[in-house]
GROMACS .gro file of N, CA and C in nm:
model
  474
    1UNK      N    1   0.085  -0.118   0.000
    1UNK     CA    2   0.000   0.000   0.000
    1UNK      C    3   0.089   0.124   0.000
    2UNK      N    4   0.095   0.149  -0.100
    2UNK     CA    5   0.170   0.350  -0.099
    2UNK      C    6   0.070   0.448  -0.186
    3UNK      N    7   0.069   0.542  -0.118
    3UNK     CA    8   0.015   0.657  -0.127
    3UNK      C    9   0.084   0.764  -0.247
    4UNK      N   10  -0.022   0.747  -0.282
    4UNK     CA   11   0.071   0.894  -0.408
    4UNK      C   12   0.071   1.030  -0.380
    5UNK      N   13   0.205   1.039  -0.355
    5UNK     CA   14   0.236   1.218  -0.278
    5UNK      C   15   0.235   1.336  -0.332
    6UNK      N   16   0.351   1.252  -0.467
    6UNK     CA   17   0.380   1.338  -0.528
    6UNK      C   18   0.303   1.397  -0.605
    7UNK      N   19   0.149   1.376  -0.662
    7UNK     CA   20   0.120   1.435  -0.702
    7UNK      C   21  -0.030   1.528  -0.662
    8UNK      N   22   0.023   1.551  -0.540
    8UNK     CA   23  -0.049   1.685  -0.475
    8UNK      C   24  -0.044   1.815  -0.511
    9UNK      N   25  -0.146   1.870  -0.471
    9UNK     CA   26  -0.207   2.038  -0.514
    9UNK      C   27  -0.242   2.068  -0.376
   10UNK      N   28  -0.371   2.085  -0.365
   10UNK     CA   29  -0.408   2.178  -0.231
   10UNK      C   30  -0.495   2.135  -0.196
   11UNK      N   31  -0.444   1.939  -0.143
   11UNK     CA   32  -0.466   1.856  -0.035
   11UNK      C   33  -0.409   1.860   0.074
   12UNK      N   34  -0.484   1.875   0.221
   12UNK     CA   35  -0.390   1.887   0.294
   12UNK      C   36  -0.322   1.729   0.337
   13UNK      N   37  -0.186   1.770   0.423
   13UNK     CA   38  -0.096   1.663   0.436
   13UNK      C   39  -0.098   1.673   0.602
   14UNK      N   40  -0.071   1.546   0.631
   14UNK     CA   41  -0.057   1.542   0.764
   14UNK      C   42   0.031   1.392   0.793
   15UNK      N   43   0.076   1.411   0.915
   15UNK     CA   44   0.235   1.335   0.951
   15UNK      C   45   0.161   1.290   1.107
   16UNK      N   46   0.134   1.126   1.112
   16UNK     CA   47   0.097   1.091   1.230
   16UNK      C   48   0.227   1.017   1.322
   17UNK      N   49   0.292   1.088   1.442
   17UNK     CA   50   0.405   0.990   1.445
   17UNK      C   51   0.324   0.920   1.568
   18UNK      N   52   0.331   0.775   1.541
   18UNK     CA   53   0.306   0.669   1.647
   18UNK      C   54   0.161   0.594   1.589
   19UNK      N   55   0.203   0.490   1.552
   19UNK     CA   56   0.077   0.417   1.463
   19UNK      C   57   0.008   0.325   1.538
   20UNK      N   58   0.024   0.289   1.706
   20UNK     CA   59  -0.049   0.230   1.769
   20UNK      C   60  -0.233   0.266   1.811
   21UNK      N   61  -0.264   0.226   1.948
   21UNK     CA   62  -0.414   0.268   1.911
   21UNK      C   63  -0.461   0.345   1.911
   22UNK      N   64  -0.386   0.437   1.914
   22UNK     CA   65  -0.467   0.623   1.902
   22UNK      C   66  -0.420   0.639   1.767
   23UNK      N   67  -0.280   0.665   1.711
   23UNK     CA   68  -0.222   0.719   1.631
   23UNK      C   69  -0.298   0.656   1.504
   24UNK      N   70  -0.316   0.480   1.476
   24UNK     CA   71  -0.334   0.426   1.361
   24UNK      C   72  -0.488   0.481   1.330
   25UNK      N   73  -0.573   0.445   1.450
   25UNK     CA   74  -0.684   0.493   1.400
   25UNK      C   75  -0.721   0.654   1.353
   26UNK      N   76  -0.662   0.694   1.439
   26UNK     CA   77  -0.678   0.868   1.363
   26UNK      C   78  -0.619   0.853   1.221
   27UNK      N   79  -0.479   0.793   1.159
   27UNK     CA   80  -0.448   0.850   1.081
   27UNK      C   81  -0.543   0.796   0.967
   28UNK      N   82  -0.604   0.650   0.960
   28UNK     CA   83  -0.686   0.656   0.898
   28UNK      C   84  -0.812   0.712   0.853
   29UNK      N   85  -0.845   0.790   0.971
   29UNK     CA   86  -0.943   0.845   0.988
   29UNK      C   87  -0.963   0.940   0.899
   30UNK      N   88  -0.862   1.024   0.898
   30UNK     CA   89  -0.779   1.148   0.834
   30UNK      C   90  -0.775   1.122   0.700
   31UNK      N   91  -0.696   0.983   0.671
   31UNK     CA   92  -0.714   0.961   0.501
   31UNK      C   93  -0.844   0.914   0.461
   32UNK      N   94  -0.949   0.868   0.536
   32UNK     CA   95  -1.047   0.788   0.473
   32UNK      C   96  -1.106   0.992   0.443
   33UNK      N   97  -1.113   1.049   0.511
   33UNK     CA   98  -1.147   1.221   0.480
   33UNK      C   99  -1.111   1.274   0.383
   34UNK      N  100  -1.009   1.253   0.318
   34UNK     CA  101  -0.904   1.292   0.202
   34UNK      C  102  -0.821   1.388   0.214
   35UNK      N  103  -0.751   1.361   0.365
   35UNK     CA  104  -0.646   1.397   0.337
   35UNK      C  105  -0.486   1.306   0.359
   36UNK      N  106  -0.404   1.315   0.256
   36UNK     CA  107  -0.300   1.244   0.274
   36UNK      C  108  -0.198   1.233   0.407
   37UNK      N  109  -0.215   1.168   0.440
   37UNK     CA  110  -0.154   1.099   0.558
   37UNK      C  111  -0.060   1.035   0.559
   38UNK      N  112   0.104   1.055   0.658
   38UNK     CA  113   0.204   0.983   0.611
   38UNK      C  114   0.216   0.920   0.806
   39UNK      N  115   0.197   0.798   0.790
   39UNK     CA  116   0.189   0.736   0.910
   39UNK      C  117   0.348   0.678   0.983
   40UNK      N  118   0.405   0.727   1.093
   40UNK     CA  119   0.550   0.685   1.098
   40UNK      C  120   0.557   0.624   1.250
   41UNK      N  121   0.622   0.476   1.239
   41UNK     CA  122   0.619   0.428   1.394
   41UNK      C  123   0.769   0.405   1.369
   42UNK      N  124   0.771   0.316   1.481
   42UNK     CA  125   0.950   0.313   1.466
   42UNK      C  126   0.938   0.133   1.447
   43UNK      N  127   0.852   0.077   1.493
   43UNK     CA  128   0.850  -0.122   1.498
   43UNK      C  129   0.797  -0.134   1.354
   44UNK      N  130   0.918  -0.184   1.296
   44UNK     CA  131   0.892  -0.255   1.165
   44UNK      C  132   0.856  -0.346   1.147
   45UNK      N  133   0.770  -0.438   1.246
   45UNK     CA  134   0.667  -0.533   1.261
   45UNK      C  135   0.514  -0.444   1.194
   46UNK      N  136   0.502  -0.342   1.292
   46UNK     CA  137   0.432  -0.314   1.251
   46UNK      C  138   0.360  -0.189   1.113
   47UNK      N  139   0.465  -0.199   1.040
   47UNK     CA  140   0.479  -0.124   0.900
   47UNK      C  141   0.480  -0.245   0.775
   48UNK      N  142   0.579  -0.331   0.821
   48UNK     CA  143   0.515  -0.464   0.734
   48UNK      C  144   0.414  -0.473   0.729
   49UNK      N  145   0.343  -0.507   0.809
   49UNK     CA  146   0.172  -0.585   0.851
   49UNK      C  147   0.077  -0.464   0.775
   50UNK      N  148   0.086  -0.331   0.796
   50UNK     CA  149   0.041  -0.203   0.732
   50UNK      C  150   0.031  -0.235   0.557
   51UNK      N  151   0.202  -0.202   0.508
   51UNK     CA  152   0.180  -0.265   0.374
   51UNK      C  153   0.148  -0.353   0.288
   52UNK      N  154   0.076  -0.487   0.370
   52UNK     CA  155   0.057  -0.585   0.309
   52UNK      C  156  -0.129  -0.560   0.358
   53UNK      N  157  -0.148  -0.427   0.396
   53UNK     CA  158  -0.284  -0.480   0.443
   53UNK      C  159  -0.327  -0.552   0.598
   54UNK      N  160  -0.272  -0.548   0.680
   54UNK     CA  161  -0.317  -0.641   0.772
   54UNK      C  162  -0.277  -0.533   0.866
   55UNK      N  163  -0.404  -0.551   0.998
   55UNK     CA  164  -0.424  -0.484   1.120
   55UNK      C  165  -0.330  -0.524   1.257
   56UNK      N  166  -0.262  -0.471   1.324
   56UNK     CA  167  -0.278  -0.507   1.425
   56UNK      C  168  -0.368  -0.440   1.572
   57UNK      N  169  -0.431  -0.331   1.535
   57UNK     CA  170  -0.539  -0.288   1.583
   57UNK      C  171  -0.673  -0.319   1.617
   58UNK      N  172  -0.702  -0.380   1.706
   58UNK     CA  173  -0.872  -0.439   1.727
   58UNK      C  174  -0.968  -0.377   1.611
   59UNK      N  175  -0.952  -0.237   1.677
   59UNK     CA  176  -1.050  -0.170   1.649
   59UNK      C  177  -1.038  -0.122   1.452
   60UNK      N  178  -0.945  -0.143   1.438
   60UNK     CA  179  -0.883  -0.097   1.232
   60UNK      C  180  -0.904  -0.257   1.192
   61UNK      N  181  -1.006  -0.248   1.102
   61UNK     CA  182  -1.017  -0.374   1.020
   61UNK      C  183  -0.961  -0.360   0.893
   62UNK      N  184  -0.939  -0.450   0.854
   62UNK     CA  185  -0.854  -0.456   0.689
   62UNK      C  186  -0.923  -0.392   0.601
   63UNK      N  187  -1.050  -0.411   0.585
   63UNK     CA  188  -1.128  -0.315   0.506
   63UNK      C  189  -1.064  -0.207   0.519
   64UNK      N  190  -1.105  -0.118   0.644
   64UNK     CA  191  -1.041   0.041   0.638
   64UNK      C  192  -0.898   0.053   0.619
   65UNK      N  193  -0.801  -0.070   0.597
   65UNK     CA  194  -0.684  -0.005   0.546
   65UNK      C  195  -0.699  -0.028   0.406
   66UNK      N  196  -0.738  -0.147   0.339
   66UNK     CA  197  -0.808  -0.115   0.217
   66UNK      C  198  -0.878   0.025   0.150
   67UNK      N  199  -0.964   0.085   0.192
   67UNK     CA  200  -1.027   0.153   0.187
   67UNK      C  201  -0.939   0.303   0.177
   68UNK      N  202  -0.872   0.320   0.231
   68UNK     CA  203  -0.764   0.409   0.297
   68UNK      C  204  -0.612   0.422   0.147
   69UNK      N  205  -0.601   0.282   0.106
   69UNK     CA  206  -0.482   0.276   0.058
   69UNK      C  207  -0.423   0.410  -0.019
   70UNK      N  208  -0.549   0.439  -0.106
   70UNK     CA  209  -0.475   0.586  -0.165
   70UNK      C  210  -0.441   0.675  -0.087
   71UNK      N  211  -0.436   0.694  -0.004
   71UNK     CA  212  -0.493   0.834   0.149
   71UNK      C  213  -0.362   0.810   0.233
   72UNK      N  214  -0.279   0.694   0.236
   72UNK     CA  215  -0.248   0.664   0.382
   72UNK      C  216  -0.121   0.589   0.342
   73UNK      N  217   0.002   0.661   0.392
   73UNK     CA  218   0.146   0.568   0.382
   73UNK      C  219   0.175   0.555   0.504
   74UNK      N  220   0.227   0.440   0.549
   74UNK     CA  221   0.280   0.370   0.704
   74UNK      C  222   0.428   0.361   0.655
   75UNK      N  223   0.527   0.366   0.719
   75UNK     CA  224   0.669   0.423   0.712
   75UNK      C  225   0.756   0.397   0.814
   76UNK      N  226   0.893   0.387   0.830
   76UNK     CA  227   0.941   0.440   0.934
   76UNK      C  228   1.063   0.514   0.928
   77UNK      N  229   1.085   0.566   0.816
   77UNK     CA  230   1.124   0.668   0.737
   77UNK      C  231   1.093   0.815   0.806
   78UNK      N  232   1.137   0.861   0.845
   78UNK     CA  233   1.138   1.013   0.887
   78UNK      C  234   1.107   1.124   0.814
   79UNK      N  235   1.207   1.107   0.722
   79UNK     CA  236   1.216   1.197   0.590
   79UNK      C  237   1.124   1.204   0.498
   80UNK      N  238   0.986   1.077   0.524
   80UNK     CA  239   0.868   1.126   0.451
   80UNK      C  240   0.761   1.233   0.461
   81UNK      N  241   0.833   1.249   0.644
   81UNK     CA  242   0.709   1.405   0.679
   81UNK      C  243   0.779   1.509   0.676
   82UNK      N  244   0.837   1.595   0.629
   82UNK     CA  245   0.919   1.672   0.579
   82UNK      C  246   0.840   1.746   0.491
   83UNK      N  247   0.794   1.853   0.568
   83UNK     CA  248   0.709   1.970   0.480
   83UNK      C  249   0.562   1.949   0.446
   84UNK      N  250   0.535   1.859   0.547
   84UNK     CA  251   0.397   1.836   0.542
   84UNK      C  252   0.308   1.967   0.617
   85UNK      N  253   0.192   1.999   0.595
   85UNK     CA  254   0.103   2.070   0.673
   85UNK      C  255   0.061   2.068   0.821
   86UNK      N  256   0.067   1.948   0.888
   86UNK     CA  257  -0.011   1.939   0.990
   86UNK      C  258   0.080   1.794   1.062
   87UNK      N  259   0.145   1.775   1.175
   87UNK     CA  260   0.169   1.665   1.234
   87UNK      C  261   0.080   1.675   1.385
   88UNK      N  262   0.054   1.515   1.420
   88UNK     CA  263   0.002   1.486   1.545
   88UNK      C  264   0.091   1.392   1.559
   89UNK      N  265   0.125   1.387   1.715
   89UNK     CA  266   0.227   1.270   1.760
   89UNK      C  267   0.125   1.213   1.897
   90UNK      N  268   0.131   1.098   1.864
   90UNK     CA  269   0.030   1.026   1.967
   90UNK      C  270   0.109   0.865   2.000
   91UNK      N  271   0.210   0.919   2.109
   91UNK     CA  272   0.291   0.834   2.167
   91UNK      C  273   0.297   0.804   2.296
   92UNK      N  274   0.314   0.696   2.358
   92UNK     CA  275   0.322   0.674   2.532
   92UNK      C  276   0.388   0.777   2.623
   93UNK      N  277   0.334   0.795   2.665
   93UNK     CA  278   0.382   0.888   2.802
   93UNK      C  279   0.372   0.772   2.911
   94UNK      N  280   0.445   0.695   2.928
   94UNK     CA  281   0.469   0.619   3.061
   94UNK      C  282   0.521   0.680   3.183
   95UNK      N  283   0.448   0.590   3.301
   95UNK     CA  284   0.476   0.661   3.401
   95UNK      C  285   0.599   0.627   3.498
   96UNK      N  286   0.689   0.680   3.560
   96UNK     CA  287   0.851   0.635   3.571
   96UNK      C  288   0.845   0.592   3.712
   97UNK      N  289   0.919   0.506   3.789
   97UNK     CA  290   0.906   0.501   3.923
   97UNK      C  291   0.864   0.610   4.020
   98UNK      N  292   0.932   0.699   3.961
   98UNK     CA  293   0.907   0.841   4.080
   98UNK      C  294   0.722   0.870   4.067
   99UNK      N  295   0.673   0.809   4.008
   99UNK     CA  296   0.566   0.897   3.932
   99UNK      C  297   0.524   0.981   3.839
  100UNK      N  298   0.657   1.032   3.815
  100UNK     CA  299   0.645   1.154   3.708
  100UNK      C  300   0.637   1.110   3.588
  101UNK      N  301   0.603   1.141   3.452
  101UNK     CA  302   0.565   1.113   3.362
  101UNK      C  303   0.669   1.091   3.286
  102UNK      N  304   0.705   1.008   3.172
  102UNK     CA  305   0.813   1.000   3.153
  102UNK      C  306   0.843   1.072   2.978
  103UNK      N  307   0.859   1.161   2.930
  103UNK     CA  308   0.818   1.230   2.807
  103UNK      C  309   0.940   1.209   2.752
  104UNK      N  310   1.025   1.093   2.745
  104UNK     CA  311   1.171   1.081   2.625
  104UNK      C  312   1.115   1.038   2.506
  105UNK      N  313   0.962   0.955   2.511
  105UNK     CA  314   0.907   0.944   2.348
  105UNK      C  315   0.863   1.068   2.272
  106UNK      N  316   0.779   1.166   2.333
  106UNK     CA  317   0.752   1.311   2.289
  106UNK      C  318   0.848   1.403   2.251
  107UNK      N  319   0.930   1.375   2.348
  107UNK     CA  320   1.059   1.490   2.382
  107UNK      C  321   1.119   1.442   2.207
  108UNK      N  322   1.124   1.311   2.242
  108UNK     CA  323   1.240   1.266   2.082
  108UNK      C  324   1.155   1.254   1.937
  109UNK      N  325   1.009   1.269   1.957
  109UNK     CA  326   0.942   1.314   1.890
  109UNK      C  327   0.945   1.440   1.846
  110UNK      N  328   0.959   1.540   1.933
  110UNK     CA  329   0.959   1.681   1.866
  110UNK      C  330   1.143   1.695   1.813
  111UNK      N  331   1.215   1.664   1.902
  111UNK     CA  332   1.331   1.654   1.817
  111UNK      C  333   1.345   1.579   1.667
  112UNK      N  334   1.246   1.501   1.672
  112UNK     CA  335   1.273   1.449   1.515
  112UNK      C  336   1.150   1.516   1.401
  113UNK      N  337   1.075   1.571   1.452
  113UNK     CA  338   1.003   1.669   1.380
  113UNK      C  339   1.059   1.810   1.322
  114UNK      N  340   1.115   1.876   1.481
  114UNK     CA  341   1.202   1.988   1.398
  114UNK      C  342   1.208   2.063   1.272
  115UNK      N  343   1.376   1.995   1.230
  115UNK     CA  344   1.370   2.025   1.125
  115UNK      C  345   1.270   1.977   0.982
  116UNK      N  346   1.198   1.912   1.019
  116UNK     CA  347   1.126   1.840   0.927
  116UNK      C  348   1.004   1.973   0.891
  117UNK      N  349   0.999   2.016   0.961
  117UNK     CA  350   0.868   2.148   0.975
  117UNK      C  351   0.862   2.259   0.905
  118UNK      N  352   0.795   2.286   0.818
  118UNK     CA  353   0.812   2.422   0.735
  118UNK      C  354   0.732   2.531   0.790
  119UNK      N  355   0.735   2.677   0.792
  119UNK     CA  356   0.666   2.792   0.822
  119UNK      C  357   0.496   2.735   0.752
  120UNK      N  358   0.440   2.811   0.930
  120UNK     CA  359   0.306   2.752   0.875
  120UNK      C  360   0.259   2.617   0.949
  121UNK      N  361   0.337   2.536   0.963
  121UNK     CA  362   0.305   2.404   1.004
  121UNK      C  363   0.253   2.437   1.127
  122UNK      N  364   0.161   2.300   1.184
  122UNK     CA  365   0.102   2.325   1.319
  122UNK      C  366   0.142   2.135   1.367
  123UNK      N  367   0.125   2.095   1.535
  123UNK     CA  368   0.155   2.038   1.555
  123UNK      C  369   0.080   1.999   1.671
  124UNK      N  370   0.024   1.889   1.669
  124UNK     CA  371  -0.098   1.837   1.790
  124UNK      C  372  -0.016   1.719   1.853
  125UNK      N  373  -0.037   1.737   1.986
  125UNK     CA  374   0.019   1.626   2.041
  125UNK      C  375  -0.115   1.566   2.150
  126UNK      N  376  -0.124   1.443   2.100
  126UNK     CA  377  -0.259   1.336   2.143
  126UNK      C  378  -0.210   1.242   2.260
  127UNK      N  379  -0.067   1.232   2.291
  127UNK     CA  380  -0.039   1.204   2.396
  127UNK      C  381  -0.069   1.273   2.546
  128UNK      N  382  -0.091   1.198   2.595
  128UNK     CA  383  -0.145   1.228   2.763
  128UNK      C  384  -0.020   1.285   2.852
  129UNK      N  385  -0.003   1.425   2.851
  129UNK     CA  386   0.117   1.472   2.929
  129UNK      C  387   0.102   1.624   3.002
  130UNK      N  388   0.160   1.634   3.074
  130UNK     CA  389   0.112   1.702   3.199
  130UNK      C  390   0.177   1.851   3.191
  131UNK      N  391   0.105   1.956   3.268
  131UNK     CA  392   0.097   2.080   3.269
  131UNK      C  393   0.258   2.129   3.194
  132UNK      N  394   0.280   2.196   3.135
  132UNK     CA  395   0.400   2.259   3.075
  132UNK      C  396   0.454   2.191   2.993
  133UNK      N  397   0.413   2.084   2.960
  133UNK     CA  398   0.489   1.987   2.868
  133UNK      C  399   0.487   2.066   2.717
  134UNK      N  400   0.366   2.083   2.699
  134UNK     CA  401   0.357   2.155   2.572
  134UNK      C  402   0.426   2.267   2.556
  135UNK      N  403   0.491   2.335   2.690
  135UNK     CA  404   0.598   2.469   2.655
  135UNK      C  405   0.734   2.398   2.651
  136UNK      N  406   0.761   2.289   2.667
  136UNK     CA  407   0.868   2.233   2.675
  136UNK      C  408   0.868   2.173   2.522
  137UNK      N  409   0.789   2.073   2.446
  137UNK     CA  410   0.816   2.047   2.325
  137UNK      C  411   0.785   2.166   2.264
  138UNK      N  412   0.751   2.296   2.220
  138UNK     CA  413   0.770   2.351   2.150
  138UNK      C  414   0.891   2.438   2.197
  139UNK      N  415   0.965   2.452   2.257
  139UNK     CA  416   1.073   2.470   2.285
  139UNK      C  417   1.238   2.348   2.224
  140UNK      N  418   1.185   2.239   2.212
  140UNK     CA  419   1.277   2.150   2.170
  140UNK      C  420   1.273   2.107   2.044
  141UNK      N  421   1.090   2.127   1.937
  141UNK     CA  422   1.086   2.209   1.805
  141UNK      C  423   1.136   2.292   1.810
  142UNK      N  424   1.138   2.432   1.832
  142UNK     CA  425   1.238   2.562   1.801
  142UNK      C  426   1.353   2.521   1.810
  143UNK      N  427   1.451   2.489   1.923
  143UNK     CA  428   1.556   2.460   1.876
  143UNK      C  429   1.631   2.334   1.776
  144UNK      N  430   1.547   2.244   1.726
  144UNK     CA  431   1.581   2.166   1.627
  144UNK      C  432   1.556   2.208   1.474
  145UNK      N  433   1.458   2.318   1.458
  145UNK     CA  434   1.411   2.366   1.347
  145UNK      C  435   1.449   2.484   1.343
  146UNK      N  436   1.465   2.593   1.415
  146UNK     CA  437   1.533   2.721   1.386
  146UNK      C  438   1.389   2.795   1.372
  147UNK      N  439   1.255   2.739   1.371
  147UNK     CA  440   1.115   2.798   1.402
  147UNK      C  441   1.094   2.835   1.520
  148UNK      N  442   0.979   2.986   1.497
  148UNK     CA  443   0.928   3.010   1.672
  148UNK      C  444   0.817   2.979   1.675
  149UNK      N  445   0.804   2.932   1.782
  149UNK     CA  446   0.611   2.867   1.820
  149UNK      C  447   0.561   3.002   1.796
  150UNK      N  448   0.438   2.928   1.816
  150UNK     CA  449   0.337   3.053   1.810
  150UNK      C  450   0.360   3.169   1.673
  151UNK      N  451   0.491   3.143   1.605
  151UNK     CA  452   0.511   3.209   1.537
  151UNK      C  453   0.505   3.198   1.365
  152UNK      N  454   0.580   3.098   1.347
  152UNK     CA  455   0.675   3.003   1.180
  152UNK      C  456   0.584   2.862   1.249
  153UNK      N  457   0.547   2.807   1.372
  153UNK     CA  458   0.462   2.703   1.357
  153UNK      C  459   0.402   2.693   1.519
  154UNK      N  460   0.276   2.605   1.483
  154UNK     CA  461   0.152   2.607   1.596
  154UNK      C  462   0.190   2.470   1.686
  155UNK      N  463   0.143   2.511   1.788
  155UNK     CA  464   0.171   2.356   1.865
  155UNK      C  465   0.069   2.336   1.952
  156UNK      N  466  -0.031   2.296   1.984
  156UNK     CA  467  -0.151   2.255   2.076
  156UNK      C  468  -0.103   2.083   2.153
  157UNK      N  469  -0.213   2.108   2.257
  157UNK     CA  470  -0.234   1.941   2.285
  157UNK      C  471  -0.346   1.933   2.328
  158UNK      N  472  -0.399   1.778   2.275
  158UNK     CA  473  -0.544   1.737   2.282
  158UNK      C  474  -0.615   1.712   2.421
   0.00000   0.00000   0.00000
């Protein structure tokens, strides 16, 4: 299943990083809508199983990746969201002995977004993370991208 990118106009694009059970189902969600969707996990278990069609999601049946195929690339390629319109990162926030939340998947999420981000871009984070976090990853976007929040790109959380 690959998605045809290249030949976009003024569809929007969007970059889901984390294809488990939040991430996969949104991003399909997104392409079954029409907009192109570039889906990126890091387990190449589960990007195989993607391109051949097959779920590992309860809730995502093969149909909807069927359904999806034009709309929707699964990856673990970095360099495919690179100047896309819109990323959501919907990754574990586990919780660490101390209690505190543990944000090295987010944190290394927005570091690998960064530079990937063009003026304009906005950035949703669907992960579950706690008061200031969101001034902290858009702080670790700015300095990987040379962008200012609020400014060259948007950053919310859900």
């Amino acid at each position: 299943m690959t998605a045809t990118f290249s030949a976009r106009t003024e569809v929007a694009t969007v970059g889901v990083v984390g294809l488990g059970d939040t991430g996969l189902p949104l991003a399909l969600s997104l392409a079954d809508a029409g907009t192109l969707t570039v889906g990126l996990d890091a387990d190449p278990a589960r990007i195989a199983a993607l391109r051949i069609g097959e779920s590992y999601v309860p809730q995502v049946s093969t149909d909807a990746l069927e359904a999806t195929a034009d709309w929707f690339e699964a990856t673990s390629d970095p360099t495919l969201l690179a100047g896309l319109d819109s990323y959501v990162i919907c990754l574990p926030v586990p919780v660490g002995p101390d209690g505190a939340a543990d944000l090295r998947h987010v944190m290394g999420a927005a570091e690998l977004l960064g530079p990937l981000l063009r003026p304009g871009a906005a950035v949703e984070v669907r992960s579950h993370v706690p008061p200031g976090a969101i001034t902290l990853l858009a702080a670790r976007i700015a300095a990987a991208s040379g962008l200012r929040p609020g400014v060259d790109f948007r950053i919310t959380g859900a």
